[in-house]
Amino acid sequence: MKKIKFACNLSLLTLFALGQWACEWDPYEHDSDPVRETLELTASSSQIALDENDLSATVLTFDWTPARPMPDEYLVSYTTKLDLLNNNFGSSTAIVTSEDDGIFSRSYTSEQINNWANERWKVPVNKTFTLAFRVIAEYAGGPTYEMPEVRTVEVTVTPIKVDVFDADKVSLSGTAISSVTEIEKTVENANLYAWYGELSIGELQIPVELEGQTYYIVPSDGNGALRDGELVDVKMTETPVSWNIPSAGNYRLLIDMENKQVRIYSSATDLKPLSVTFHPSGAETNPEATIEVLDLYAYGAGTGWGVRKLNLKQSFADPQILIYDAEEHNGTKLSSGMKFCVAQNFSVGDADYNQNNAYCFTCPLTAEGKRQNLTLTLGKVGELHGGADGETRNSYYTIPASDLLIFDLRHGTILARNK
């Protein structure tokens, strides 16, 4: 029994000693040394600006030191990756290079980075962005697996400044308008945005959405004073400049995207509809009539020789541009021979007249001033002649079936085209 008791006491002492040894043992002090990495990576600058005047020159260089040396049976290779920071070196976005032996540097030109930013990474125009560059040293061969060494640096890039003047969406905003209002391209001109409506005293801004970014159309000279009815050169910037609206009322606003100009009309300078003054039937003996042209009445073979009111729509850009849109007339397209009268029935004094006596628009007369019938070519602007004389009233345009028929009374043209 005593031997057994001694053995039990010895076991307890052994366990206690092992416990004390375990508490004092530090594996980080007694285990094998951690990997001593030697790879270091630096960028020539943490901030760069792309140079449009010297695109082929090097603008950014990355240098790195060799990774830790290993026995000869190990082969070390270096791979570099360049990408936008937020892309996380995605397979479809990263620029990956397997570097040659003995190469410890990688350089890029302004042209390379600019092209990748625009085409590969889809960076918004004029948007500052951050690049991430990574170098990876990997080991192959040898009896055991060796952890690669990885280093990454970031560089902020100022892009080449582009004179942007385009839009996915154009709006009006500011204290001069009751709510943010989108404005549309005109039917007659895809490069022209137009709006007509009421403004109050205050500030008017023109925000533009383009590729997910917001810009503002502003006066090129920074002067926000209203130049009533005048053309103003404009540009697009990231910060707004407001036009000052001095009085409440109706305004017409035109934005010419092609020529980079804005024109704002108040009611005092606004464009007016066309008014024609004529003697009915072109007879000097008939009293003079004046009619404001807000609509036209078609007459001819294309209407079965009946009068058809066209219910034309005024362009926001100019009340003298009148538009027939077949979509707004249940898909009905105008076609065949027609002239376009300014009235169906009208009176001058005690005398009553109809479309046969009215001023009308049609094809031009012959060189001798005689009547003729012409065919309007689809998609081609034609001359629009007007008058109340018999030769004009007996001339007819053959209209091609089209989605749109656009009368520009100010410039004397007509256009039939599809959308």
Short mmCIF file of C-alpha atoms in Angstrom, two decimals:
data_model
loop_
_atom_site.label_atom_id
_atom_site.label_comp_id
_atom_site.label_asym_id
_atom_site.label_seq_id
_atom_site.Cartn_x
_atom_site.Cartn_y
_atom_site.Cartn_z
CA MET A 1 0.00 0.00 0.00
CA LYS A 2 2.78 2.47 0.73
CA LYS A 3 4.34 1.87 -2.71
CA ILE A 4 1.07 2.68 -4.37
CA LYS A 5 0.72 5.87 -2.34
CA PHE A 6 4.25 6.90 -3.33
CA ALA A 7 3.49 6.30 -6.97
CA CYS A 8 0.38 8.47 -6.77
CA ASN A 9 2.32 11.25 -5.12
CA LEU A 10 4.99 11.02 -7.81
CA SER A 11 2.39 11.26 -10.59
CA LEU A 12 0.89 14.39 -9.06
CA LEU A 13 4.29 16.01 -8.82
CA THR A 14 5.02 15.13 -12.47
CA LEU A 15 1.76 16.67 -13.70
CA PHE A 16 2.42 19.81 -11.68
CA ALA A 17 5.90 20.13 -13.16
CA LEU A 18 4.58 19.65 -16.69
CA GLY A 19 1.96 22.33 -16.07
CA GLN A 20 4.59 24.77 -14.88
CA TRP A 21 6.75 23.99 -17.94
CA ALA A 22 3.80 24.56 -20.30
CA CYS A 23 3.04 27.95 -18.79
CA GLU A 24 6.64 29.07 -19.20
CA TRP A 25 7.19 27.72 -22.78
CA ASP A 26 6.88 30.39 -25.56
CA PRO A 27 6.72 28.78 -29.03
CA TYR A 28 7.70 32.09 -30.69
CA GLU A 29 10.96 32.01 -28.73
CA HIS A 30 11.69 28.31 -29.14
CA ASP A 31 10.10 27.47 -32.57
CA SER A 32 11.73 28.03 -35.99
CA ASP A 33 12.28 31.63 -37.10
CA PRO A 34 9.45 33.34 -39.10
CA VAL A 35 10.02 34.02 -42.81
CA ARG A 36 12.26 37.04 -43.25
CA GLU A 37 10.72 38.89 -46.23
CA THR A 38 12.90 41.31 -48.16
CA LEU A 39 10.58 42.49 -50.95
CA GLU A 40 10.03 46.26 -50.88
CA LEU A 41 7.95 48.27 -53.36
CA THR A 42 8.00 52.00 -54.07
CA ALA A 43 6.26 54.32 -56.54
CA SER A 44 7.95 57.25 -58.21
CA SER A 45 5.18 59.44 -56.78
CA SER A 46 2.03 59.00 -54.74
CA GLN A 47 0.22 61.56 -56.94
CA ILE A 48 0.58 62.07 -60.69
CA ALA A 49 -1.10 64.07 -63.45
CA LEU A 50 -1.38 62.63 -66.95
CA ASP A 51 0.32 64.84 -69.53
CA GLU A 52 -1.64 65.34 -72.76
CA ASN A 53 1.29 67.27 -74.27
CA ASP A 54 3.72 64.36 -73.91
CA LEU A 55 1.63 61.21 -73.95
CA SER A 56 4.51 58.86 -74.78
CA ALA A 57 6.70 59.95 -71.88
CA THR A 58 6.91 57.86 -68.72
CA VAL A 59 4.67 59.32 -66.05
CA LEU A 60 4.80 56.62 -63.37
CA THR A 61 7.42 54.06 -62.34
CA PHE A 62 7.33 51.31 -59.73
CA ASP A 63 10.54 49.78 -58.34
CA TRP A 64 10.96 46.80 -56.07
CA THR A 65 13.79 44.96 -54.35
CA PRO A 66 14.43 41.22 -54.72
CA ALA A 67 12.45 38.87 -52.52
CA ARG A 68 14.24 36.73 -49.94
CA PRO A 69 16.98 34.49 -51.38
CA MET A 70 16.43 30.74 -51.46
CA PRO A 71 18.59 27.73 -52.30
CA ASP A 72 19.28 27.06 -55.99
CA GLU A 73 16.55 24.42 -56.30
CA TYR A 74 13.94 27.19 -55.89
CA LEU A 75 12.98 29.46 -58.77
CA VAL A 76 11.54 32.89 -57.99
CA SER A 77 9.27 34.74 -60.45
CA TYR A 78 7.74 38.21 -60.27
CA THR A 79 4.26 39.16 -61.45
CA THR A 80 2.95 42.73 -61.46
CA LYS A 81 -0.65 43.92 -61.54
CA LEU A 82 -2.09 47.38 -62.16
CA ASP A 83 -5.76 48.21 -61.60
CA LEU A 84 -8.15 50.71 -60.14
CA LEU A 85 -8.08 50.46 -56.37
CA ASN A 86 -11.74 49.49 -56.06
CA ASN A 87 -11.48 46.76 -58.70
CA ASN A 88 -9.40 44.54 -56.40
CA PHE A 89 -7.30 43.28 -59.31
CA GLY A 90 -10.21 41.63 -61.07
CA SER A 91 -9.48 39.23 -63.91
CA SER A 92 -11.17 41.49 -66.47
CA THR A 93 -9.70 44.76 -65.23
CA ALA A 94 -6.14 44.19 -63.99
CA ILE A 95 -3.14 44.76 -66.26
CA VAL A 96 -1.00 41.69 -65.49
CA THR A 97 2.65 41.31 -66.49
CA SER A 98 4.98 38.36 -65.91
CA GLU A 99 8.29 40.12 -65.43
CA ASP A 100 11.51 38.85 -67.01
CA ASP A 101 14.37 37.60 -64.87
CA GLY A 102 16.38 40.40 -63.34
CA ILE A 103 13.66 43.03 -63.91
CA PHE A 104 12.75 44.98 -60.80
CA SER A 105 10.94 47.95 -62.31
CA ARG A 106 7.78 48.66 -64.30
CA SER A 107 6.93 52.00 -65.97
CA TYR A 108 3.82 53.41 -67.63
CA THR A 109 3.18 56.35 -69.95
CA SER A 110 0.37 58.90 -69.81
CA GLU A 111 -1.07 57.39 -72.97
CA GLN A 112 -1.25 53.89 -71.50
CA ILE A 113 -2.94 54.96 -68.29
CA ASN A 114 -5.29 57.32 -70.12
CA ASN A 115 -6.40 54.60 -72.55
CA TRP A 116 -6.95 52.04 -69.79
CA ALA A 117 -8.88 54.58 -67.72
CA ASN A 118 -11.21 55.34 -70.62
CA GLU A 119 -11.58 51.97 -72.30
CA ARG A 120 -10.85 49.26 -69.73
CA TRP A 121 -11.79 50.83 -66.41
CA LYS A 122 -14.52 53.20 -67.67
CA VAL A 123 -13.45 56.02 -65.39
CA PRO A 124 -15.89 58.97 -65.70
CA VAL A 125 -14.55 61.87 -67.71
CA ASN A 126 -12.34 64.28 -65.73
CA LYS A 127 -12.69 62.14 -62.59
CA THR A 128 -9.61 61.75 -60.36
CA PHE A 129 -8.94 58.07 -59.65
CA THR A 130 -6.65 55.87 -57.55
CA LEU A 131 -4.47 53.12 -58.98
CA ALA A 132 -3.24 50.09 -57.08
CA PHE A 133 -0.01 48.40 -58.17
CA ARG A 134 0.96 45.00 -56.80
CA VAL A 135 4.10 42.90 -57.16
CA ILE A 136 4.02 39.20 -56.26
CA ALA A 137 7.19 37.12 -55.78
CA GLU A 138 6.42 33.39 -56.03
CA TYR A 139 8.66 30.38 -55.44
CA ALA A 140 8.59 27.14 -57.43
CA GLY A 141 10.59 23.92 -57.06
CA GLY A 142 12.39 22.93 -53.90
CA PRO A 143 11.34 20.32 -51.36
CA THR A 144 8.84 22.50 -49.46
CA TYR A 145 6.21 25.11 -50.22
CA GLU A 146 7.41 28.66 -49.74
CA MET A 147 5.02 31.54 -49.06
CA PRO A 148 5.07 34.23 -51.76
CA GLU A 149 5.94 37.81 -50.92
CA VAL A 150 3.36 40.46 -51.88
CA ARG A 151 3.55 44.25 -51.80
CA THR A 152 0.99 46.86 -52.93
CA VAL A 153 1.13 50.64 -53.31
CA GLU A 154 -1.49 53.20 -54.30
CA VAL A 155 -1.18 56.25 -56.57
CA THR A 156 -3.73 59.04 -57.12
CA VAL A 157 -4.11 60.09 -60.75
CA THR A 158 -5.37 63.38 -62.15
CA PRO A 159 -6.69 62.60 -65.65
CA ILE A 160 -6.21 64.54 -68.85
CA LYS A 161 -8.71 67.38 -68.80
CA VAL A 162 -11.35 66.86 -71.45
CA ASP A 163 -13.64 69.62 -72.69
CA VAL A 164 -16.84 67.70 -72.07
CA PHE A 165 -20.00 68.88 -73.73
CA ASP A 166 -22.47 66.03 -73.97
CA ALA A 167 -25.39 64.80 -71.93
CA ASP A 168 -27.43 61.75 -71.06
CA LYS A 169 -29.94 63.99 -69.31
CA VAL A 170 -30.41 67.77 -69.05
CA SER A 171 -32.51 69.48 -66.38
CA LEU A 172 -33.34 72.88 -64.95
CA SER A 173 -33.07 73.53 -61.22
CA GLY A 174 -32.64 76.33 -58.72
CA THR A 175 -34.80 78.79 -56.85
CA ALA A 176 -36.24 80.27 -60.05
CA ILE A 177 -38.13 77.08 -60.94
CA SER A 178 -40.67 75.24 -58.80
CA SER A 179 -39.01 71.82 -59.10
CA VAL A 180 -36.19 70.09 -60.93
CA THR A 181 -37.44 69.74 -64.50
CA GLU A 182 -35.96 67.56 -67.23
CA ILE A 183 -35.80 69.13 -70.67
CA GLU A 184 -35.75 67.23 -73.95
CA LYS A 185 -34.04 67.41 -77.30
CA THR A 186 -36.15 69.02 -79.98
CA VAL A 187 -37.70 66.83 -82.65
CA GLU A 188 -36.27 68.96 -85.42
CA ASN A 189 -32.68 69.11 -84.11
CA ALA A 190 -31.01 66.40 -82.04
CA ASN A 191 -28.31 68.87 -80.95
CA LEU A 192 -30.81 71.34 -79.51
CA TYR A 193 -32.52 71.20 -76.11
CA ALA A 194 -35.46 73.54 -75.59
CA TRP A 195 -37.86 74.47 -72.80
CA TYR A 196 -40.67 76.98 -72.41
CA GLY A 197 -42.36 77.74 -69.11
CA GLU A 198 -42.74 79.93 -66.08
CA LEU A 199 -39.87 81.13 -63.93
CA SER A 200 -39.86 83.25 -60.80
CA ILE A 201 -37.26 85.68 -59.51
CA GLY A 202 -34.23 83.68 -58.39
CA GLU A 203 -31.34 81.56 -59.62
CA LEU A 204 -31.51 79.08 -62.50
CA GLN A 205 -29.06 76.22 -62.96
CA ILE A 206 -28.66 73.68 -65.75
CA PRO A 207 -27.46 70.35 -64.30
CA VAL A 208 -26.38 67.65 -66.73
CA GLU A 209 -26.01 63.92 -66.13
CA LEU A 210 -23.32 62.19 -68.16
CA GLU A 211 -22.04 58.66 -67.56
CA GLY A 212 -23.28 58.71 -63.99
CA GLN A 213 -21.66 62.04 -63.14
CA THR A 214 -23.30 65.44 -62.61
CA TYR A 215 -22.01 68.51 -64.40
CA TYR A 216 -23.41 71.98 -64.96
CA ILE A 217 -23.78 74.05 -68.10
CA VAL A 218 -22.48 77.49 -67.13
CA PRO A 219 -21.52 80.74 -68.88
CA SER A 220 -17.95 80.47 -70.16
CA ASP A 221 -17.13 83.87 -68.70
CA GLY A 222 -18.69 83.01 -65.33
CA ASN A 223 -21.18 85.88 -65.61
CA GLY A 224 -24.62 84.72 -64.46
CA ALA A 225 -26.45 87.93 -65.40
CA LEU A 226 -29.36 87.28 -67.76
CA ARG A 227 -28.48 88.48 -71.26
CA ASP A 228 -32.03 88.49 -72.51
CA GLY A 229 -32.37 87.00 -75.99
CA GLU A 230 -28.61 86.92 -76.60
CA LEU A 231 -26.44 83.93 -77.44
CA VAL A 232 -24.11 83.08 -74.56
CA ASP A 233 -21.08 80.82 -74.93
CA VAL A 234 -21.14 78.07 -72.31
CA LYS A 235 -19.07 75.21 -70.95
CA MET A 236 -19.60 72.24 -68.63
CA THR A 237 -18.09 72.20 -65.14
CA GLU A 238 -18.45 70.21 -61.95
CA THR A 239 -19.52 73.29 -59.98
CA PRO A 240 -22.63 75.32 -60.81
CA VAL A 241 -22.88 78.93 -61.91
CA SER A 242 -26.44 80.27 -61.72
CA TRP A 243 -28.26 82.50 -64.16
CA ASN A 244 -30.04 85.31 -62.30
CA ILE A 245 -33.69 85.59 -63.31
CA PRO A 246 -34.67 89.22 -62.55
CA SER A 247 -38.45 89.00 -62.96
CA ALA A 248 -41.22 86.42 -62.95
CA GLY A 249 -42.82 85.36 -66.21
CA ASN A 250 -42.61 82.95 -69.11
CA TYR A 251 -39.20 82.19 -70.51
CA ARG A 252 -37.87 80.20 -73.45
CA LEU A 253 -34.50 78.48 -73.02
CA LEU A 254 -32.42 76.95 -75.81
CA ILE A 255 -29.24 74.87 -75.38
CA ASP A 256 -27.21 74.32 -78.54
CA MET A 257 -25.00 71.33 -77.73
CA GLU A 258 -23.17 71.49 -81.05
CA ASN A 259 -22.10 75.13 -80.82
CA LYS A 260 -21.95 75.23 -77.00
CA GLN A 261 -24.31 78.15 -76.63
CA VAL A 262 -27.36 79.01 -74.54
CA ARG A 263 -30.04 81.58 -75.29
CA ILE A 264 -32.73 82.62 -72.80
CA TYR A 265 -35.70 84.70 -73.93
CA SER A 266 -38.01 86.58 -71.58
CA SER A 267 -41.50 87.51 -72.76
CA ALA A 268 -40.06 90.86 -73.85
CA THR A 269 -37.66 89.30 -76.36
CA ASP A 270 -39.39 86.00 -77.07
CA LEU A 271 -39.83 84.58 -80.55
CA LYS A 272 -43.26 85.15 -82.07
CA PRO A 273 -45.40 82.98 -84.34
CA LEU A 274 -45.44 83.91 -88.01
CA SER A 275 -48.13 86.29 -89.17
CA VAL A 276 -48.90 86.52 -92.89
CA THR A 277 -50.61 89.47 -94.54
CA PHE A 278 -52.20 88.90 -97.94
CA HIS A 279 -55.07 89.75 -100.25
CA PRO A 280 -57.48 86.76 -100.47
CA SER A 281 -57.04 84.93 -103.78
CA GLY A 282 -54.11 87.22 -104.44
CA ALA A 283 -56.46 89.85 -105.81
CA GLU A 284 -55.45 93.41 -105.02
CA THR A 285 -59.12 94.37 -105.06
CA ASN A 286 -59.81 92.17 -102.03
CA PRO A 287 -59.24 93.66 -98.56
CA GLU A 288 -56.01 92.80 -96.86
CA ALA A 289 -56.07 89.95 -94.29
CA THR A 290 -53.57 89.15 -91.53
CA ILE A 291 -53.51 85.68 -89.96
CA GLU A 292 -51.24 84.38 -87.20
CA VAL A 293 -50.04 80.93 -88.24
CA LEU A 294 -50.52 78.53 -85.34
CA ASP A 295 -51.68 75.55 -87.42
CA LEU A 296 -52.06 74.52 -91.06
CA TYR A 297 -54.85 72.99 -93.13
CA ALA A 298 -53.91 70.38 -95.72
CA TYR A 299 -55.76 70.28 -99.02
CA GLY A 300 -55.24 68.21 -102.17
CA ALA A 301 -55.21 64.67 -103.46
CA GLY A 302 -53.69 63.48 -100.19
CA THR A 303 -56.82 64.58 -98.33
CA GLY A 304 -59.31 63.44 -101.00
CA TRP A 305 -59.73 67.12 -101.89
CA GLY A 306 -61.19 67.81 -98.50
CA VAL A 307 -59.76 70.16 -95.88
CA ARG A 308 -57.86 68.55 -93.04
CA LYS A 309 -56.73 70.46 -89.98
CA LEU A 310 -53.33 69.08 -89.07
CA ASN A 311 -53.26 70.01 -85.35
CA LEU A 312 -49.56 70.74 -85.58
CA LYS A 313 -47.40 71.07 -82.51
CA GLN A 314 -45.21 74.11 -81.95
CA SER A 315 -41.56 73.45 -81.20
CA PHE A 316 -40.37 74.72 -77.82
CA ALA A 317 -37.39 76.12 -79.69
CA ASP A 318 -39.38 78.33 -82.06
CA PRO A 319 -43.14 78.91 -82.48
CA GLN A 320 -42.52 79.15 -86.22
CA ILE A 321 -41.49 75.49 -86.34
CA LEU A 322 -44.64 73.37 -86.62
CA ILE A 323 -44.48 69.59 -86.37
CA TYR A 324 -46.79 66.79 -87.47
CA ASP A 325 -46.00 63.61 -85.54
CA ALA A 326 -47.88 60.58 -86.89
CA GLU A 327 -47.56 58.85 -83.51
CA GLU A 328 -49.73 61.57 -81.98
CA HIS A 329 -52.37 61.05 -84.69
CA ASN A 330 -52.96 57.32 -84.19
CA GLY A 331 -50.13 56.48 -86.56
CA THR A 332 -51.73 58.28 -89.52
CA LYS A 333 -49.01 59.45 -91.92
CA LEU A 334 -49.48 62.28 -94.38
CA SER A 335 -48.78 61.40 -98.01
CA SER A 336 -49.54 62.29 -101.63
CA GLY A 337 -50.17 65.71 -103.17
CA MET A 338 -50.97 68.59 -100.79
CA LYS A 339 -50.74 72.28 -100.15
CA PHE A 340 -50.96 73.73 -96.66
CA CYS A 341 -53.31 76.65 -96.04
CA VAL A 342 -53.17 79.07 -93.10
CA ALA A 343 -56.96 79.01 -92.66
CA GLN A 344 -60.02 77.00 -93.63
CA ASN A 345 -62.62 79.73 -93.18
CA PHE A 346 -61.92 83.38 -92.45
CA SER A 347 -63.55 86.76 -92.86
CA VAL A 348 -62.29 90.19 -93.76
CA GLY A 349 -64.88 92.85 -93.07
CA ASP A 350 -68.13 91.60 -94.52
CA ALA A 351 -66.49 89.17 -96.92
CA ASP A 352 -66.15 85.45 -96.11
CA TYR A 353 -63.42 83.25 -97.55
CA ASN A 354 -62.15 79.68 -97.34
CA GLN A 355 -58.98 77.69 -97.98
CA ASN A 356 -59.22 78.28 -101.73
CA ASN A 357 -58.66 81.98 -101.10
CA ALA A 358 -56.13 81.65 -98.28
CA TYR A 359 -52.40 82.10 -98.14
CA CYS A 360 -50.80 78.67 -98.42
CA PHE A 361 -47.43 76.92 -98.29
CA THR A 362 -46.34 74.50 -100.99
CA CYS A 363 -43.49 73.73 -103.38
CA PRO A 364 -41.63 76.59 -105.09
CA LEU A 365 -42.85 77.94 -108.43
CA THR A 366 -41.00 77.53 -111.69
CA ALA A 367 -38.29 79.98 -112.67
CA GLU A 368 -40.98 81.80 -114.63
CA GLY A 369 -43.19 82.05 -111.57
CA LYS A 370 -45.65 79.42 -112.76
CA ARG A 371 -47.41 76.66 -110.87
CA GLN A 372 -45.92 73.19 -110.62
CA ASN A 373 -46.10 69.99 -108.60
CA LEU A 374 -42.95 68.62 -106.97
CA THR A 375 -42.11 65.57 -104.87
CA LEU A 376 -40.52 66.02 -101.45
CA THR A 377 -37.70 63.52 -100.89
CA LEU A 378 -37.84 61.56 -97.64
CA GLY A 379 -35.12 62.71 -95.26
CA LYS A 380 -34.09 65.70 -97.37
CA VAL A 381 -34.93 69.32 -96.55
CA GLY A 382 -37.08 70.95 -99.23
CA GLU A 383 -37.91 74.56 -99.98
CA LEU A 384 -41.25 75.77 -98.65
CA HIS A 385 -42.83 78.53 -100.73
CA GLY A 386 -45.77 80.62 -99.54
CA GLY A 387 -48.27 82.97 -101.12
CA ALA A 388 -51.92 83.70 -101.92
CA ASP A 389 -51.62 84.13 -105.69
CA GLY A 390 -53.23 81.66 -108.05
CA GLU A 391 -49.97 80.05 -109.18
CA THR A 392 -48.98 79.27 -105.60
CA ARG A 393 -52.44 78.10 -104.58
CA ASN A 394 -52.48 75.65 -107.50
CA SER A 395 -49.08 74.08 -106.81
CA TYR A 396 -48.82 70.87 -104.77
CA TYR A 397 -46.10 69.01 -102.90
CA THR A 398 -46.20 65.21 -103.06
CA ILE A 399 -45.40 64.24 -99.47
CA PRO A 400 -43.69 60.87 -98.75
CA ALA A 401 -45.29 58.83 -95.95
CA SER A 402 -43.19 59.51 -92.86
CA ASP A 403 -43.27 59.61 -89.07
CA LEU A 404 -42.61 63.35 -88.96
CA LEU A 405 -43.39 66.33 -91.15
CA ILE A 406 -41.58 69.47 -90.00
CA PHE A 407 -42.48 72.94 -91.25
CA ASP A 408 -39.87 75.61 -90.54
CA LEU A 409 -41.75 78.76 -91.45
CA ARG A 410 -38.95 81.03 -90.26
CA HIS A 411 -36.45 79.59 -92.71
CA GLY A 412 -38.90 78.47 -95.40
CA THR A 413 -38.15 74.74 -95.32
CA ILE A 414 -40.05 71.47 -95.03
CA LEU A 415 -38.73 68.05 -94.01
CA ALA A 416 -40.35 64.62 -94.01
CA ARG A 417 -38.42 61.99 -92.09
CA ASN A 418 -38.78 58.92 -89.95
CA LYS A 419 -37.79 58.76 -86.31
#
